mmCIF file of the N, C-alpha and C atoms, coordinates in Angstrom:
data_MODEL
# 
_entry.id   MODEL 
# 
loop_
_atom_site.group_PDB 
_atom_site.id 
_atom_site.type_symbol 
_atom_site.label_atom_id 
_atom_site.label_alt_id 
_atom_site.label_comp_id 
_atom_site.label_asym_id 
_atom_site.label_entity_id 
_atom_site.label_seq_id 
_atom_site.pdbx_PDB_ins_code 
_atom_site.Cartn_x 
_atom_site.Cartn_y 
_atom_site.Cartn_z 
_atom_site.occupancy 
_atom_site.B_iso_or_equiv 
_atom_site.pdbx_formal_charge 
_atom_site.auth_seq_id 
_atom_site.auth_comp_id 
_atom_site.auth_asym_id 
_atom_site.auth_atom_id 
_atom_site.pdbx_PDB_model_num 
ATOM 1   N N  . MET A 1 1  ? 9.942   -11.481 6.659  1.00 0.00 ? 1  MET A N  1 
ATOM 2   C CA . MET A 1 1  ? 8.526   -11.632 6.427  1.00 0.00 ? 1  MET A CA 1 
ATOM 3   C C  . MET A 1 1  ? 8.291   -12.610 5.306  1.00 0.00 ? 1  MET A C  1 
ATOM 4   N N  . ILE A 1 2  ? 8.723   -12.298 4.090  1.00 0.00 ? 2  ILE A N  1 
ATOM 5   C CA . ILE A 1 2  ? 8.575   -13.210 2.950  1.00 0.00 ? 2  ILE A CA 1 
ATOM 6   C C  . ILE A 1 2  ? 10.007  -13.398 2.385  1.00 0.00 ? 2  ILE A C  1 
ATOM 7   N N  . THR A 1 3  ? 10.556  -14.533 2.540  1.00 0.00 ? 3  THR A N  1 
ATOM 8   C CA . THR A 1 3  ? 11.942  -14.741 2.111  1.00 0.00 ? 3  THR A CA 1 
ATOM 9   C C  . THR A 1 3  ? 12.035  -15.139 0.652  1.00 0.00 ? 3  THR A C  1 
ATOM 10  N N  . ASP A 1 4  ? 11.050  -15.846 0.138  1.00 0.00 ? 4  ASP A N  1 
ATOM 11  C CA . ASP A 1 4  ? 11.099  -16.298 -1.290 1.00 0.00 ? 4  ASP A CA 1 
ATOM 12  C C  . ASP A 1 4  ? 10.878  -15.117 -2.205 1.00 0.00 ? 4  ASP A C  1 
ATOM 13  N N  . PRO A 1 5  ? 11.841  -14.810 -3.086 1.00 0.00 ? 5  PRO A N  1 
ATOM 14  C CA . PRO A 1 5  ? 11.727  -13.637 -3.986 1.00 0.00 ? 5  PRO A CA 1 
ATOM 15  C C  . PRO A 1 5  ? 10.519  -13.680 -4.939 1.00 0.00 ? 5  PRO A C  1 
ATOM 16  N N  . ASP A 1 6  ? 10.183  -14.887 -5.422 1.00 0.00 ? 6  ASP A N  1 
ATOM 17  C CA . ASP A 1 6  ? 9.028   -14.994 -6.353 1.00 0.00 ? 6  ASP A CA 1 
ATOM 18  C C  . ASP A 1 6  ? 7.724   -14.712 -5.627 1.00 0.00 ? 6  ASP A C  1 
ATOM 19  N N  . THR A 1 7  ? 7.619   -15.273 -4.436 1.00 0.00 ? 7  THR A N  1 
ATOM 20  C CA . THR A 1 7  ? 6.384   -14.984 -3.627 1.00 0.00 ? 7  THR A CA 1 
ATOM 21  C C  . THR A 1 7  ? 6.307   -13.499 -3.266 1.00 0.00 ? 7  THR A C  1 
ATOM 22  N N  . ALA A 1 8  ? 7.399   -12.919 -2.859 1.00 0.00 ? 8  ALA A N  1 
ATOM 23  C CA . ALA A 1 8  ? 7.440   -11.504 -2.529 1.00 0.00 ? 8  ALA A CA 1 
ATOM 24  C C  . ALA A 1 8  ? 7.014   -10.640 -3.741 1.00 0.00 ? 8  ALA A C  1 
ATOM 25  N N  . LYS A 1 9  ? 7.503   -10.959 -4.923 1.00 0.00 ? 9  LYS A N  1 
ATOM 26  C CA . LYS A 1 9  ? 7.144   -10.240 -6.139 1.00 0.00 ? 9  LYS A CA 1 
ATOM 27  C C  . LYS A 1 9  ? 5.636   -10.334 -6.372 1.00 0.00 ? 9  LYS A C  1 
ATOM 28  N N  . LYS A 1 10 ? 5.055   -11.483 -6.241 1.00 0.00 ? 10 LYS A N  1 
ATOM 29  C CA . LYS A 1 10 ? 3.623   -11.702 -6.464 1.00 0.00 ? 10 LYS A CA 1 
ATOM 30  C C  . LYS A 1 10 ? 2.766   -10.931 -5.422 1.00 0.00 ? 10 LYS A C  1 
ATOM 31  N N  . ILE A 1 11 ? 3.174   -11.033 -4.142 1.00 0.00 ? 11 ILE A N  1 
ATOM 32  C CA . ILE A 1 11 ? 2.485   -10.387 -3.043 1.00 0.00 ? 11 ILE A CA 1 
ATOM 33  C C  . ILE A 1 11 ? 2.610   -8.834  -3.260 1.00 0.00 ? 11 ILE A C  1 
ATOM 34  N N  . ASN A 1 12 ? 3.788   -8.357  -3.605 1.00 0.00 ? 12 ASN A N  1 
ATOM 35  C CA . ASN A 1 12 ? 4.016   -6.964  -3.863 1.00 0.00 ? 12 ASN A CA 1 
ATOM 36  C C  . ASN A 1 12 ? 3.034   -6.436  -4.890 1.00 0.00 ? 12 ASN A C  1 
ATOM 37  N N  . ALA A 1 13 ? 2.938   -7.131  -6.019 1.00 0.00 ? 13 ALA A N  1 
ATOM 38  C CA . ALA A 1 13 ? 2.071   -6.684  -7.108 1.00 0.00 ? 13 ALA A CA 1 
ATOM 39  C C  . ALA A 1 13 ? 0.605   -6.646  -6.656 1.00 0.00 ? 13 ALA A C  1 
ATOM 40  N N  . LEU A 1 14 ? 0.181   -7.653  -5.941 1.00 0.00 ? 14 LEU A N  1 
ATOM 41  C CA . LEU A 1 14 ? -1.203  -7.645  -5.398 1.00 0.00 ? 14 LEU A CA 1 
ATOM 42  C C  . LEU A 1 14 ? -1.457  -6.539  -4.402 1.00 0.00 ? 14 LEU A C  1 
ATOM 43  N N  . LEU A 1 15 ? -0.518  -6.320  -3.484 1.00 0.00 ? 15 LEU A N  1 
ATOM 44  C CA . LEU A 1 15 ? -0.730  -5.247  -2.522 1.00 0.00 ? 15 LEU A CA 1 
ATOM 45  C C  . LEU A 1 15 ? -0.748  -3.873  -3.164 1.00 0.00 ? 15 LEU A C  1 
ATOM 46  N N  . LEU A 1 16 ? 0.087   -3.649  -4.203 1.00 0.00 ? 16 LEU A N  1 
ATOM 47  C CA . LEU A 1 16 ? 0.081   -2.357  -4.909 1.00 0.00 ? 16 LEU A CA 1 
ATOM 48  C C  . LEU A 1 16 ? -1.269  -2.210  -5.636 1.00 0.00 ? 16 LEU A C  1 
ATOM 49  N N  . GLU A 1 17 ? -1.804  -3.287  -6.207 1.00 0.00 ? 17 GLU A N  1 
ATOM 50  C CA . GLU A 1 17 ? -3.122  -3.179  -6.862 1.00 0.00 ? 17 GLU A CA 1 
ATOM 51  C C  . GLU A 1 17 ? -4.209  -2.926  -5.843 1.00 0.00 ? 17 GLU A C  1 
ATOM 52  N N  . VAL A 1 18 ? -4.164  -3.605  -4.717 1.00 0.00 ? 18 VAL A N  1 
ATOM 53  C CA . VAL A 1 18 ? -5.158  -3.323  -3.651 1.00 0.00 ? 18 VAL A CA 1 
ATOM 54  C C  . VAL A 1 18 ? -5.095  -1.906  -3.211 1.00 0.00 ? 18 VAL A C  1 
ATOM 55  N N  . SER A 1 19 ? -3.936  -1.369  -3.050 1.00 0.00 ? 19 SER A N  1 
ATOM 56  C CA . SER A 1 19 ? -3.733  0.019   -2.632 1.00 0.00 ? 19 SER A CA 1 
ATOM 57  C C  . SER A 1 19 ? -4.329  0.973   -3.656 1.00 0.00 ? 19 SER A C  1 
ATOM 58  N N  . ARG A 1 20 ? -4.132  0.633   -4.940 1.00 0.00 ? 20 ARG A N  1 
ATOM 59  C CA . ARG A 1 20 ? -4.648  1.487   -6.017 1.00 0.00 ? 20 ARG A CA 1 
ATOM 60  C C  . ARG A 1 20 ? -6.164  1.475   -5.964 1.00 0.00 ? 20 ARG A C  1 
ATOM 61  N N  . LEU A 1 21 ? -6.749  0.274   -5.782 1.00 0.00 ? 21 LEU A N  1 
ATOM 62  C CA . LEU A 1 21 ? -8.204  0.180   -5.729 1.00 0.00 ? 21 LEU A CA 1 
ATOM 63  C C  . LEU A 1 21 ? -8.795  0.870   -4.517 1.00 0.00 ? 21 LEU A C  1 
ATOM 64  N N  . LEU A 1 22 ? -8.171  0.743   -3.347 1.00 0.00 ? 22 LEU A N  1 
ATOM 65  C CA . LEU A 1 22 ? -8.644  1.438   -2.172 1.00 0.00 ? 22 LEU A CA 1 
ATOM 66  C C  . LEU A 1 22 ? -8.611  2.968   -2.364 1.00 0.00 ? 22 LEU A C  1 
ATOM 67  N N  . ASP A 1 23 ? -7.540  3.435   -2.991 1.00 0.00 ? 23 ASP A N  1 
ATOM 68  C CA . ASP A 1 23 ? -7.403  4.881   -3.275 1.00 0.00 ? 23 ASP A CA 1 
ATOM 69  C C  . ASP A 1 23 ? -8.525  5.308   -4.207 1.00 0.00 ? 23 ASP A C  1 
ATOM 70  N N  . ALA A 1 24 ? -8.828  4.502   -5.233 1.00 0.00 ? 24 ALA A N  1 
ATOM 71  C CA . ALA A 1 24 ? -9.890  4.849   -6.136 1.00 0.00 ? 24 ALA A CA 1 
ATOM 72  C C  . ALA A 1 24 ? -11.251 4.845   -5.425 1.00 0.00 ? 24 ALA A C  1 
ATOM 73  N N  . SER A 1 25 ? -11.426 3.902   -4.502 1.00 0.00 ? 25 SER A N  1 
ATOM 74  C CA . SER A 1 25 ? -12.715 3.902   -3.801 1.00 0.00 ? 25 SER A CA 1 
ATOM 75  C C  . SER A 1 25 ? -12.878 5.114   -2.922 1.00 0.00 ? 25 SER A C  1 
ATOM 76  N N  . ALA A 1 26 ? -11.775 5.627   -2.353 1.00 0.00 ? 26 ALA A N  1 
ATOM 77  C CA . ALA A 1 26 ? -11.848 6.856   -1.543 1.00 0.00 ? 26 ALA A CA 1 
ATOM 78  C C  . ALA A 1 26 ? -12.213 8.006   -2.432 1.00 0.00 ? 26 ALA A C  1 
ATOM 79  N N  . GLY A 1 27 ? -11.707 8.087   -3.645 1.00 0.00 ? 27 GLY A N  1 
ATOM 80  C CA . GLY A 1 27 ? -12.073 9.139   -4.605 1.00 0.00 ? 27 GLY A CA 1 
ATOM 81  C C  . GLY A 1 27 ? -13.551 9.080   -5.001 1.00 0.00 ? 27 GLY A C  1 
ATOM 82  N N  . ILE A 1 28 ? -14.036 7.860   -5.230 1.00 0.00 ? 28 ILE A N  1 
ATOM 83  C CA . ILE A 1 28 ? -15.465 7.763   -5.516 1.00 0.00 ? 28 ILE A CA 1 
ATOM 84  C C  . ILE A 1 28 ? -16.299 8.220   -4.358 1.00 0.00 ? 28 ILE A C  1 
ATOM 85  N N  . MET A 1 29 ? -15.889 7.835   -3.144 1.00 0.00 ? 29 MET A N  1 
ATOM 86  C CA . MET A 1 29 ? -16.680 8.271   -1.954 1.00 0.00 ? 29 MET A CA 1 
ATOM 87  C C  . MET A 1 29 ? -16.637 9.791   -1.798 1.00 0.00 ? 29 MET A C  1 
ATOM 88  N N  . ALA A 1 30 ? -15.492 10.381  -1.998 1.00 0.00 ? 30 ALA A N  1 
ATOM 89  C CA . ALA A 1 30 ? -15.337 11.796  -1.853 1.00 0.00 ? 30 ALA A CA 1 
ATOM 90  C C  . ALA A 1 30 ? -16.264 12.572  -2.798 1.00 0.00 ? 30 ALA A C  1 
ATOM 91  N N  . GLU A 1 31 ? -16.545 11.995  -3.943 1.00 0.00 ? 31 GLU A N  1 
ATOM 92  C CA . GLU A 1 31 ? -17.396 12.666  -4.966 1.00 0.00 ? 31 GLU A CA 1 
ATOM 93  C C  . GLU A 1 31 ? -18.825 12.197  -4.888 1.00 0.00 ? 31 GLU A C  1 
ATOM 94  N N  . SER A 1 32 ? -19.132 11.335  -3.965 1.00 0.00 ? 32 SER A N  1 
ATOM 95  C CA . SER A 1 32 ? -20.488 10.758  -3.869 1.00 0.00 ? 32 SER A CA 1 
ATOM 96  C C  . SER A 1 32 ? -21.497 11.710  -3.279 1.00 0.00 ? 32 SER A C  1 
ATOM 97  N N  . ALA A 1 33 ? -22.722 11.266  -3.247 1.00 0.00 ? 33 ALA A N  1 
ATOM 98  C CA . ALA A 1 33 ? -23.820 12.039  -2.648 1.00 0.00 ? 33 ALA A CA 1 
ATOM 99  C C  . ALA A 1 33 ? -23.966 11.671  -1.155 1.00 0.00 ? 33 ALA A C  1 
ATOM 100 N N  . CYS A 1 34 ? -23.060 10.899  -0.661 1.00 0.00 ? 34 CYS A N  1 
ATOM 101 C CA . CYS A 1 34 ? -23.157 10.563  0.779  1.00 0.00 ? 34 CYS A CA 1 
ATOM 102 C C  . CYS A 1 34 ? -22.875 11.761  1.672  1.00 0.00 ? 34 CYS A C  1 
ATOM 103 N N  . SER A 1 35 ? -23.294 11.630  2.910  1.00 0.00 ? 35 SER A N  1 
ATOM 104 C CA . SER A 1 35 ? -23.102 12.673  3.872  1.00 0.00 ? 35 SER A CA 1 
ATOM 105 C C  . SER A 1 35 ? -21.622 12.947  4.141  1.00 0.00 ? 35 SER A C  1 
ATOM 106 N N  . ALA A 1 36 ? -21.329 14.107  4.631  1.00 0.00 ? 36 ALA A N  1 
ATOM 107 C CA . ALA A 1 36 ? -19.923 14.452  4.978  1.00 0.00 ? 36 ALA A CA 1 
ATOM 108 C C  . ALA A 1 36 ? -19.380 13.491  6.022  1.00 0.00 ? 36 ALA A C  1 
ATOM 109 N N  . SER A 1 37 ? -20.190 13.059  6.954  1.00 0.00 ? 37 SER A N  1 
ATOM 110 C CA . SER A 1 37 ? -19.799 12.165  7.980  1.00 0.00 ? 37 SER A CA 1 
ATOM 111 C C  . SER A 1 37 ? -19.454 10.782  7.393  1.00 0.00 ? 37 SER A C  1 
ATOM 112 N N  . GLU A 1 38 ? -20.309 10.303  6.492  1.00 0.00 ? 38 GLU A N  1 
ATOM 113 C CA . GLU A 1 38 ? -20.040 9.007   5.838  1.00 0.00 ? 38 GLU A CA 1 
ATOM 114 C C  . GLU A 1 38 ? -18.747 9.089   5.052  1.00 0.00 ? 38 GLU A C  1 
ATOM 115 N N  . LYS A 1 39 ? -18.552 10.171  4.300  1.00 0.00 ? 39 LYS A N  1 
ATOM 116 C CA . LYS A 1 39 ? -17.339 10.307  3.511  1.00 0.00 ? 39 LYS A CA 1 
ATOM 117 C C  . LYS A 1 39 ? -16.139 10.318  4.432  1.00 0.00 ? 39 LYS A C  1 
ATOM 118 N N  . SER A 1 40 ? -16.207 11.064  5.450  1.00 0.00 ? 40 SER A N  1 
ATOM 119 C CA . SER A 1 40 ? -15.057 11.179  6.395  1.00 0.00 ? 40 SER A CA 1 
ATOM 120 C C  . SER A 1 40 ? -14.729 9.847   7.009  1.00 0.00 ? 40 SER A C  1 
ATOM 121 N N  . ASN A 1 41 ? -15.750 9.171   7.476  1.00 0.00 ? 41 ASN A N  1 
ATOM 122 C CA . ASN A 1 41 ? -15.524 7.880   8.095  1.00 0.00 ? 41 ASN A CA 1 
ATOM 123 C C  . ASN A 1 41 ? -14.943 6.868   7.131  1.00 0.00 ? 41 ASN A C  1 
ATOM 124 N N  . TYR A 1 42 ? -15.429 6.800   5.934  1.00 0.00 ? 42 TYR A N  1 
ATOM 125 C CA . TYR A 1 42 ? -14.943 5.859   4.935  1.00 0.00 ? 42 TYR A CA 1 
ATOM 126 C C  . TYR A 1 42 ? -13.505 6.170   4.563  1.00 0.00 ? 42 TYR A C  1 
ATOM 127 N N  . ILE A 1 43 ? -13.214 7.425   4.279  1.00 0.00 ? 43 ILE A N  1 
ATOM 128 C CA . ILE A 1 43 ? -11.903 7.846   3.844  1.00 0.00 ? 43 ILE A CA 1 
ATOM 129 C C  . ILE A 1 43 ? -10.900 7.596   4.980  1.00 0.00 ? 43 ILE A C  1 
ATOM 130 N N  . SER A 1 44 ? -11.351 7.751   6.237  1.00 0.00 ? 44 SER A N  1 
ATOM 131 C CA . SER A 1 44 ? -10.438 7.484   7.383  1.00 0.00 ? 44 SER A CA 1 
ATOM 132 C C  . SER A 1 44 ? -10.075 6.009   7.433  1.00 0.00 ? 44 SER A C  1 
ATOM 133 N N  . VAL A 1 45 ? -11.059 5.163   7.232  1.00 0.00 ? 45 VAL A N  1 
ATOM 134 C CA . VAL A 1 45 ? -10.846 3.721   7.233  1.00 0.00 ? 45 VAL A CA 1 
ATOM 135 C C  . VAL A 1 45 ? -9.852  3.313   6.105  1.00 0.00 ? 45 VAL A C  1 
ATOM 136 N N  . VAL A 1 46 ? -10.078 3.872   4.917  1.00 0.00 ? 46 VAL A N  1 
ATOM 137 C CA . VAL A 1 46 ? -9.223  3.581   3.774  1.00 0.00 ? 46 VAL A CA 1 
ATOM 138 C C  . VAL A 1 46 ? -7.807  4.023   4.099  1.00 0.00 ? 46 VAL A C  1 
ATOM 139 N N  . GLY A 1 47 ? -7.668  5.200   4.718  1.00 0.00 ? 47 GLY A N  1 
ATOM 140 C CA . GLY A 1 47 ? -6.315  5.660   5.118  1.00 0.00 ? 47 GLY A CA 1 
ATOM 141 C C  . GLY A 1 47 ? -5.654  4.689   6.056  1.00 0.00 ? 47 GLY A C  1 
ATOM 142 N N  . GLN A 1 48 ? -6.399  4.169   7.045  1.00 0.00 ? 48 GLN A N  1 
ATOM 143 C CA . GLN A 1 48 ? -5.834  3.221   7.963  1.00 0.00 ? 48 GLN A CA 1 
ATOM 144 C C  . GLN A 1 48 ? -5.378  1.932   7.277  1.00 0.00 ? 48 GLN A C  1 
ATOM 145 N N  . LEU A 1 49 ? -6.209  1.437   6.330  1.00 0.00 ? 49 LEU A N  1 
ATOM 146 C CA . LEU A 1 49 ? -5.859  0.272   5.566  1.00 0.00 ? 49 LEU A CA 1 
ATOM 147 C C  . LEU A 1 49 ? -4.598  0.499   4.706  1.00 0.00 ? 49 LEU A C  1 
ATOM 148 N N  . LEU A 1 50 ? -4.512  1.666   4.070  1.00 0.00 ? 50 LEU A N  1 
ATOM 149 C CA . LEU A 1 50 ? -3.381  1.960   3.240  1.00 0.00 ? 50 LEU A CA 1 
ATOM 150 C C  . LEU A 1 50 ? -2.099  2.052   4.093  1.00 0.00 ? 50 LEU A C  1 
ATOM 151 N N  . SER A 1 51 ? -2.246  2.575   5.315  1.00 0.00 ? 51 SER A N  1 
ATOM 152 C CA . SER A 1 51 ? -1.103  2.678   6.203  1.00 0.00 ? 51 SER A CA 1 
ATOM 153 C C  . SER A 1 51 ? -0.621  1.314   6.611  1.00 0.00 ? 51 SER A C  1 
ATOM 154 N N  . ILE A 1 52 ? -1.547  0.455   6.912  1.00 0.00 ? 52 ILE A N  1 
ATOM 155 C CA . ILE A 1 52 ? -1.181  -0.942  7.287  1.00 0.00 ? 52 ILE A CA 1 
ATOM 156 C C  . ILE A 1 52 ? -0.510  -1.666  6.141  1.00 0.00 ? 52 ILE A C  1 
ATOM 157 N N  . ILE A 1 53 ? -1.056  -1.507  4.935  1.00 0.00 ? 53 ILE A N  1 
ATOM 158 C CA . ILE A 1 53 ? -0.486  -2.159  3.756  1.00 0.00 ? 53 ILE A CA 1 
ATOM 159 C C  . ILE A 1 53 ? 0.912   -1.600  3.512  1.00 0.00 ? 53 ILE A C  1 
ATOM 160 N N  . GLY A 1 54 ? 1.073   -0.293  3.585  1.00 0.00 ? 54 GLY A N  1 
ATOM 161 C CA . GLY A 1 54 ? 2.379   0.316   3.308  1.00 0.00 ? 54 GLY A CA 1 
ATOM 162 C C  . GLY A 1 54 ? 3.395   0.067   4.397  1.00 0.00 ? 54 GLY A C  1 
ATOM 163 N N  . LEU A 1 55 ? 3.064   0.373   5.607  1.00 0.00 ? 55 LEU A N  1 
ATOM 164 C CA . LEU A 1 55 ? 4.060   0.328   6.696  1.00 0.00 ? 55 LEU A CA 1 
ATOM 165 C C  . LEU A 1 55 ? 4.282   -1.117  7.181  1.00 0.00 ? 55 LEU A C  1 
ATOM 166 N N  . ASP A 1 56 ? 3.241   -1.908  7.294  1.00 0.00 ? 56 ASP A N  1 
ATOM 167 C CA . ASP A 1 56 ? 3.380   -3.188  7.870  1.00 0.00 ? 56 ASP A CA 1 
ATOM 168 C C  . ASP A 1 56 ? 3.656   -4.312  6.826  1.00 0.00 ? 56 ASP A C  1 
ATOM 169 N N  . ALA A 1 57 ? 3.323   -4.116  5.608  1.00 0.00 ? 57 ALA A N  1 
ATOM 170 C CA . ALA A 1 57 ? 3.512   -5.162  4.612  1.00 0.00 ? 57 ALA A CA 1 
ATOM 171 C C  . ALA A 1 57 ? 4.544   -4.771  3.583  1.00 0.00 ? 57 ALA A C  1 
ATOM 172 N N  . LEU A 1 58 ? 4.291   -3.725  2.801  1.00 0.00 ? 58 LEU A N  1 
ATOM 173 C CA . LEU A 1 58 ? 5.172   -3.389  1.707  1.00 0.00 ? 58 LEU A CA 1 
ATOM 174 C C  . LEU A 1 58 ? 6.540   -3.000  2.184  1.00 0.00 ? 58 LEU A C  1 
ATOM 175 N N  . ASN A 1 59 ? 6.628   -2.197  3.228  1.00 0.00 ? 59 ASN A N  1 
ATOM 176 C CA . ASN A 1 59 ? 8.016   -1.787  3.695  1.00 0.00 ? 59 ASN A CA 1 
ATOM 177 C C  . ASN A 1 59 ? 8.795   -2.990  4.169  1.00 0.00 ? 59 ASN A C  1 
ATOM 178 N N  . GLU A 1 60 ? 8.185   -3.962  4.765  1.00 0.00 ? 60 GLU A N  1 
ATOM 179 C CA . GLU A 1 60 ? 8.872   -5.185  5.171  1.00 0.00 ? 60 GLU A CA 1 
ATOM 180 C C  . GLU A 1 60 ? 9.318   -5.981  3.940  1.00 0.00 ? 60 GLU A C  1 
ATOM 181 N N  . ILE A 1 61 ? 8.480   -6.048  2.909  1.00 0.00 ? 61 ILE A N  1 
ATOM 182 C CA . ILE A 1 61 ? 8.925   -6.731  1.716  1.00 0.00 ? 61 ILE A CA 1 
ATOM 183 C C  . ILE A 1 61 ? 10.093  -6.028  1.077  1.00 0.00 ? 61 ILE A C  1 
ATOM 184 N N  . TYR A 1 62 ? 10.054  -4.699  1.002  1.00 0.00 ? 62 TYR A N  1 
ATOM 185 C CA . TYR A 1 62 ? 11.123  -3.945  0.383  1.00 0.00 ? 62 TYR A CA 1 
ATOM 186 C C  . TYR A 1 62 ? 12.454  -4.029  1.173  1.00 0.00 ? 62 TYR A C  1 
ATOM 187 N N  . LYS A 1 63 ? 12.362  -4.178  2.433  1.00 0.00 ? 63 LYS A N  1 
ATOM 188 C CA . LYS A 1 63 ? 13.577  -4.313  3.235  1.00 0.00 ? 63 LYS A CA 1 
ATOM 189 C C  . LYS A 1 63 ? 14.298  -5.609  2.872  1.00 0.00 ? 63 LYS A C  1 
ATOM 190 N N  . MET A 1 64 ? 13.511  -6.653  2.648  1.00 0.00 ? 64 MET A N  1 
ATOM 191 C CA . MET A 1 64 ? 14.137  -7.953  2.297  1.00 0.00 ? 64 MET A CA 1 
ATOM 192 C C  . MET A 1 64 ? 14.402  -8.087  0.803  1.00 0.00 ? 64 MET A C  1 
ATOM 193 N N  . HIS A 1 65 ? 13.673  -7.338  -0.007 1.00 0.00 ? 65 HIS A N  1 
ATOM 194 C CA . HIS A 1 65 ? 13.757  -7.444  -1.502 1.00 0.00 ? 65 HIS A CA 1 
ATOM 195 C C  . HIS A 1 65 ? 13.796  -6.025  -2.077 1.00 0.00 ? 65 HIS A C  1 
ATOM 196 N N  . PRO A 1 66 ? 14.865  -5.322  -1.899 1.00 0.00 ? 66 PRO A N  1 
ATOM 197 C CA . PRO A 1 66 ? 14.949  -3.926  -2.354 1.00 0.00 ? 66 PRO A CA 1 
ATOM 198 C C  . PRO A 1 66 ? 14.819  -3.804  -3.873 1.00 0.00 ? 66 PRO A C  1 
ATOM 199 N N  . HIS A 1 67 ? 15.054  -4.830  -4.635 1.00 0.00 ? 67 HIS A N  1 
ATOM 200 C CA . HIS A 1 67 ? 14.859  -4.790  -6.052 1.00 0.00 ? 67 HIS A CA 1 
ATOM 201 C C  . HIS A 1 67 ? 13.422  -4.610  -6.456 1.00 0.00 ? 67 HIS A C  1 
ATOM 202 N N  . LEU A 1 68 ? 12.497  -4.849  -5.551 1.00 0.00 ? 68 LEU A N  1 
ATOM 203 C CA . LEU A 1 68 ? 11.051  -4.614  -5.843 1.00 0.00 ? 68 LEU A CA 1 
ATOM 204 C C  . LEU A 1 68 ? 10.620  -3.179  -5.496 1.00 0.00 ? 68 LEU A C  1 
ATOM 205 N N  . LEU A 1 69 ? 11.453  -2.405  -4.901 1.00 0.00 ? 69 LEU A N  1 
ATOM 206 C CA . LEU A 1 69 ? 11.089  -1.059  -4.481 1.00 0.00 ? 69 LEU A CA 1 
ATOM 207 C C  . LEU A 1 69 ? 10.728  -0.183  -5.733 1.00 0.00 ? 69 LEU A C  1 
ATOM 208 N N  . PRO A 1 70 ? 9.509   0.305   -5.800 1.00 0.00 ? 70 PRO A N  1 
ATOM 209 C CA . PRO A 1 70 ? 9.122   1.138   -6.912 1.00 0.00 ? 70 PRO A CA 1 
ATOM 210 C C  . PRO A 1 70 ? 9.894   2.456   -6.974 1.00 0.00 ? 70 PRO A C  1 
ATOM 211 N N  . ASP A 1 71 ? 10.126  2.970   -8.163 1.00 0.00 ? 71 ASP A N  1 
ATOM 212 C CA . ASP A 1 71 ? 10.796  4.297   -8.299 1.00 0.00 ? 71 ASP A CA 1 
ATOM 213 C C  . ASP A 1 71 ? 9.926   5.331   -7.546 1.00 0.00 ? 71 ASP A C  1 
ATOM 214 N N  . GLY A 1 72 ? 10.617  6.158   -6.767 1.00 0.00 ? 72 GLY A N  1 
ATOM 215 C CA . GLY A 1 72 ? 9.948   7.202   -6.024 1.00 0.00 ? 72 GLY A CA 1 
ATOM 216 C C  . GLY A 1 72 ? 9.375   6.787   -4.716 1.00 0.00 ? 72 GLY A C  1 
ATOM 217 N N  . TYR A 1 73 ? 9.425   5.535   -4.357 1.00 0.00 ? 73 TYR A N  1 
ATOM 218 C CA . TYR A 1 73 ? 8.859   5.070   -3.109 1.00 0.00 ? 73 TYR A CA 1 
ATOM 219 C C  . TYR A 1 73 ? 9.910   5.342   -1.971 1.00 0.00 ? 73 TYR A C  1 
ATOM 220 N N  . TYR A 1 74 ? 9.506   6.005   -0.959 1.00 0.00 ? 74 TYR A N  1 
ATOM 221 C CA . TYR A 1 74 ? 10.405  6.288   0.176  1.00 0.00 ? 74 TYR A CA 1 
ATOM 222 C C  . TYR A 1 74 ? 10.316  5.149   1.182  1.00 0.00 ? 74 TYR A C  1 
ATOM 223 N N  . LEU A 1 75 ? 11.446  4.532   1.448  1.00 0.00 ? 75 LEU A N  1 
ATOM 224 C CA . LEU A 1 75 ? 11.526  3.475   2.425  1.00 0.00 ? 75 LEU A CA 1 
ATOM 225 C C  . LEU A 1 75 ? 12.349  4.007   3.621  1.00 0.00 ? 75 LEU A C  1 
ATOM 226 N N  . PRO A 1 76 ? 11.688  4.243   4.766  1.00 0.00 ? 76 PRO A N  1 
ATOM 227 C CA . PRO A 1 76 ? 12.414  4.778   5.913  1.00 0.00 ? 76 PRO A CA 1 
ATOM 228 C C  . PRO A 1 76 ? 13.603  3.907   6.303  1.00 0.00 ? 76 PRO A C  1 
ATOM 229 N N  . GLY A 1 77 ? 14.699  4.570   6.579  1.00 0.00 ? 77 GLY A N  1 
ATOM 230 C CA . GLY A 1 77 ? 15.888  3.827   6.996  1.00 0.00 ? 77 GLY A CA 1 
ATOM 231 C C  . GLY A 1 77 ? 16.706  3.221   5.878  1.00 0.00 ? 77 GLY A C  1 
ATOM 232 N N  . ALA A 1 78 ? 16.336  3.490   4.659  1.00 0.00 ? 78 ALA A N  1 
ATOM 233 C CA . ALA A 1 78 ? 17.074  2.902   3.504  1.00 0.00 ? 78 ALA A CA 1 
ATOM 234 C C  . ALA A 1 78 ? 18.153  3.844   3.006  1.00 0.00 ? 78 ALA A C  1 
ATOM 235 N N  . GLY A 1 79 ? 18.361  4.964   3.610  1.00 0.00 ? 79 GLY A N  1 
ATOM 236 C CA . GLY A 1 79 ? 19.366  5.894   3.190  1.00 0.00 ? 79 GLY A CA 1 
ATOM 237 C C  . GLY A 1 79 ? 19.090  6.626   1.869  1.00 0.00 ? 79 GLY A C  1 
ATOM 238 N N  . GLN A 1 80 ? 17.824  6.764   1.564  1.00 0.00 ? 80 GLN A N  1 
ATOM 239 C CA . GLN A 1 80 ? 17.427  7.410   0.328  1.00 0.00 ? 80 GLN A CA 1 
ATOM 240 C C  . GLN A 1 80 ? 17.535  8.898   0.533  1.00 0.00 ? 80 GLN A C  1 
ATOM 241 N N  . GLU A 1 81 ? 17.632  9.631   -0.596 1.00 0.00 ? 81 GLU A N  1 
ATOM 242 C CA . GLU A 1 81 ? 17.662  11.088  -0.531 1.00 0.00 ? 81 GLU A CA 1 
ATOM 243 C C  . GLU A 1 81 ? 16.478  11.679  -1.190 1.00 0.00 ? 81 GLU A C  1 
# 
């Protein structure tokens, strides 16, 4: 996916920040005065986005650049325990 280590490091940092911000936005929505339906729909979309970022982007980066793998991050197929 991204072969250049410096580019992978930069993209990794940005995607982790985006993930953190999306998670925070879901928390704000959960505590908002919005309807239960609005909350559910928004949080569902955020979950889908986080899944795409994690499974389709970050996992691929970590497969090529395992030195970027954060502590405690489970990478399927990496033989972690």
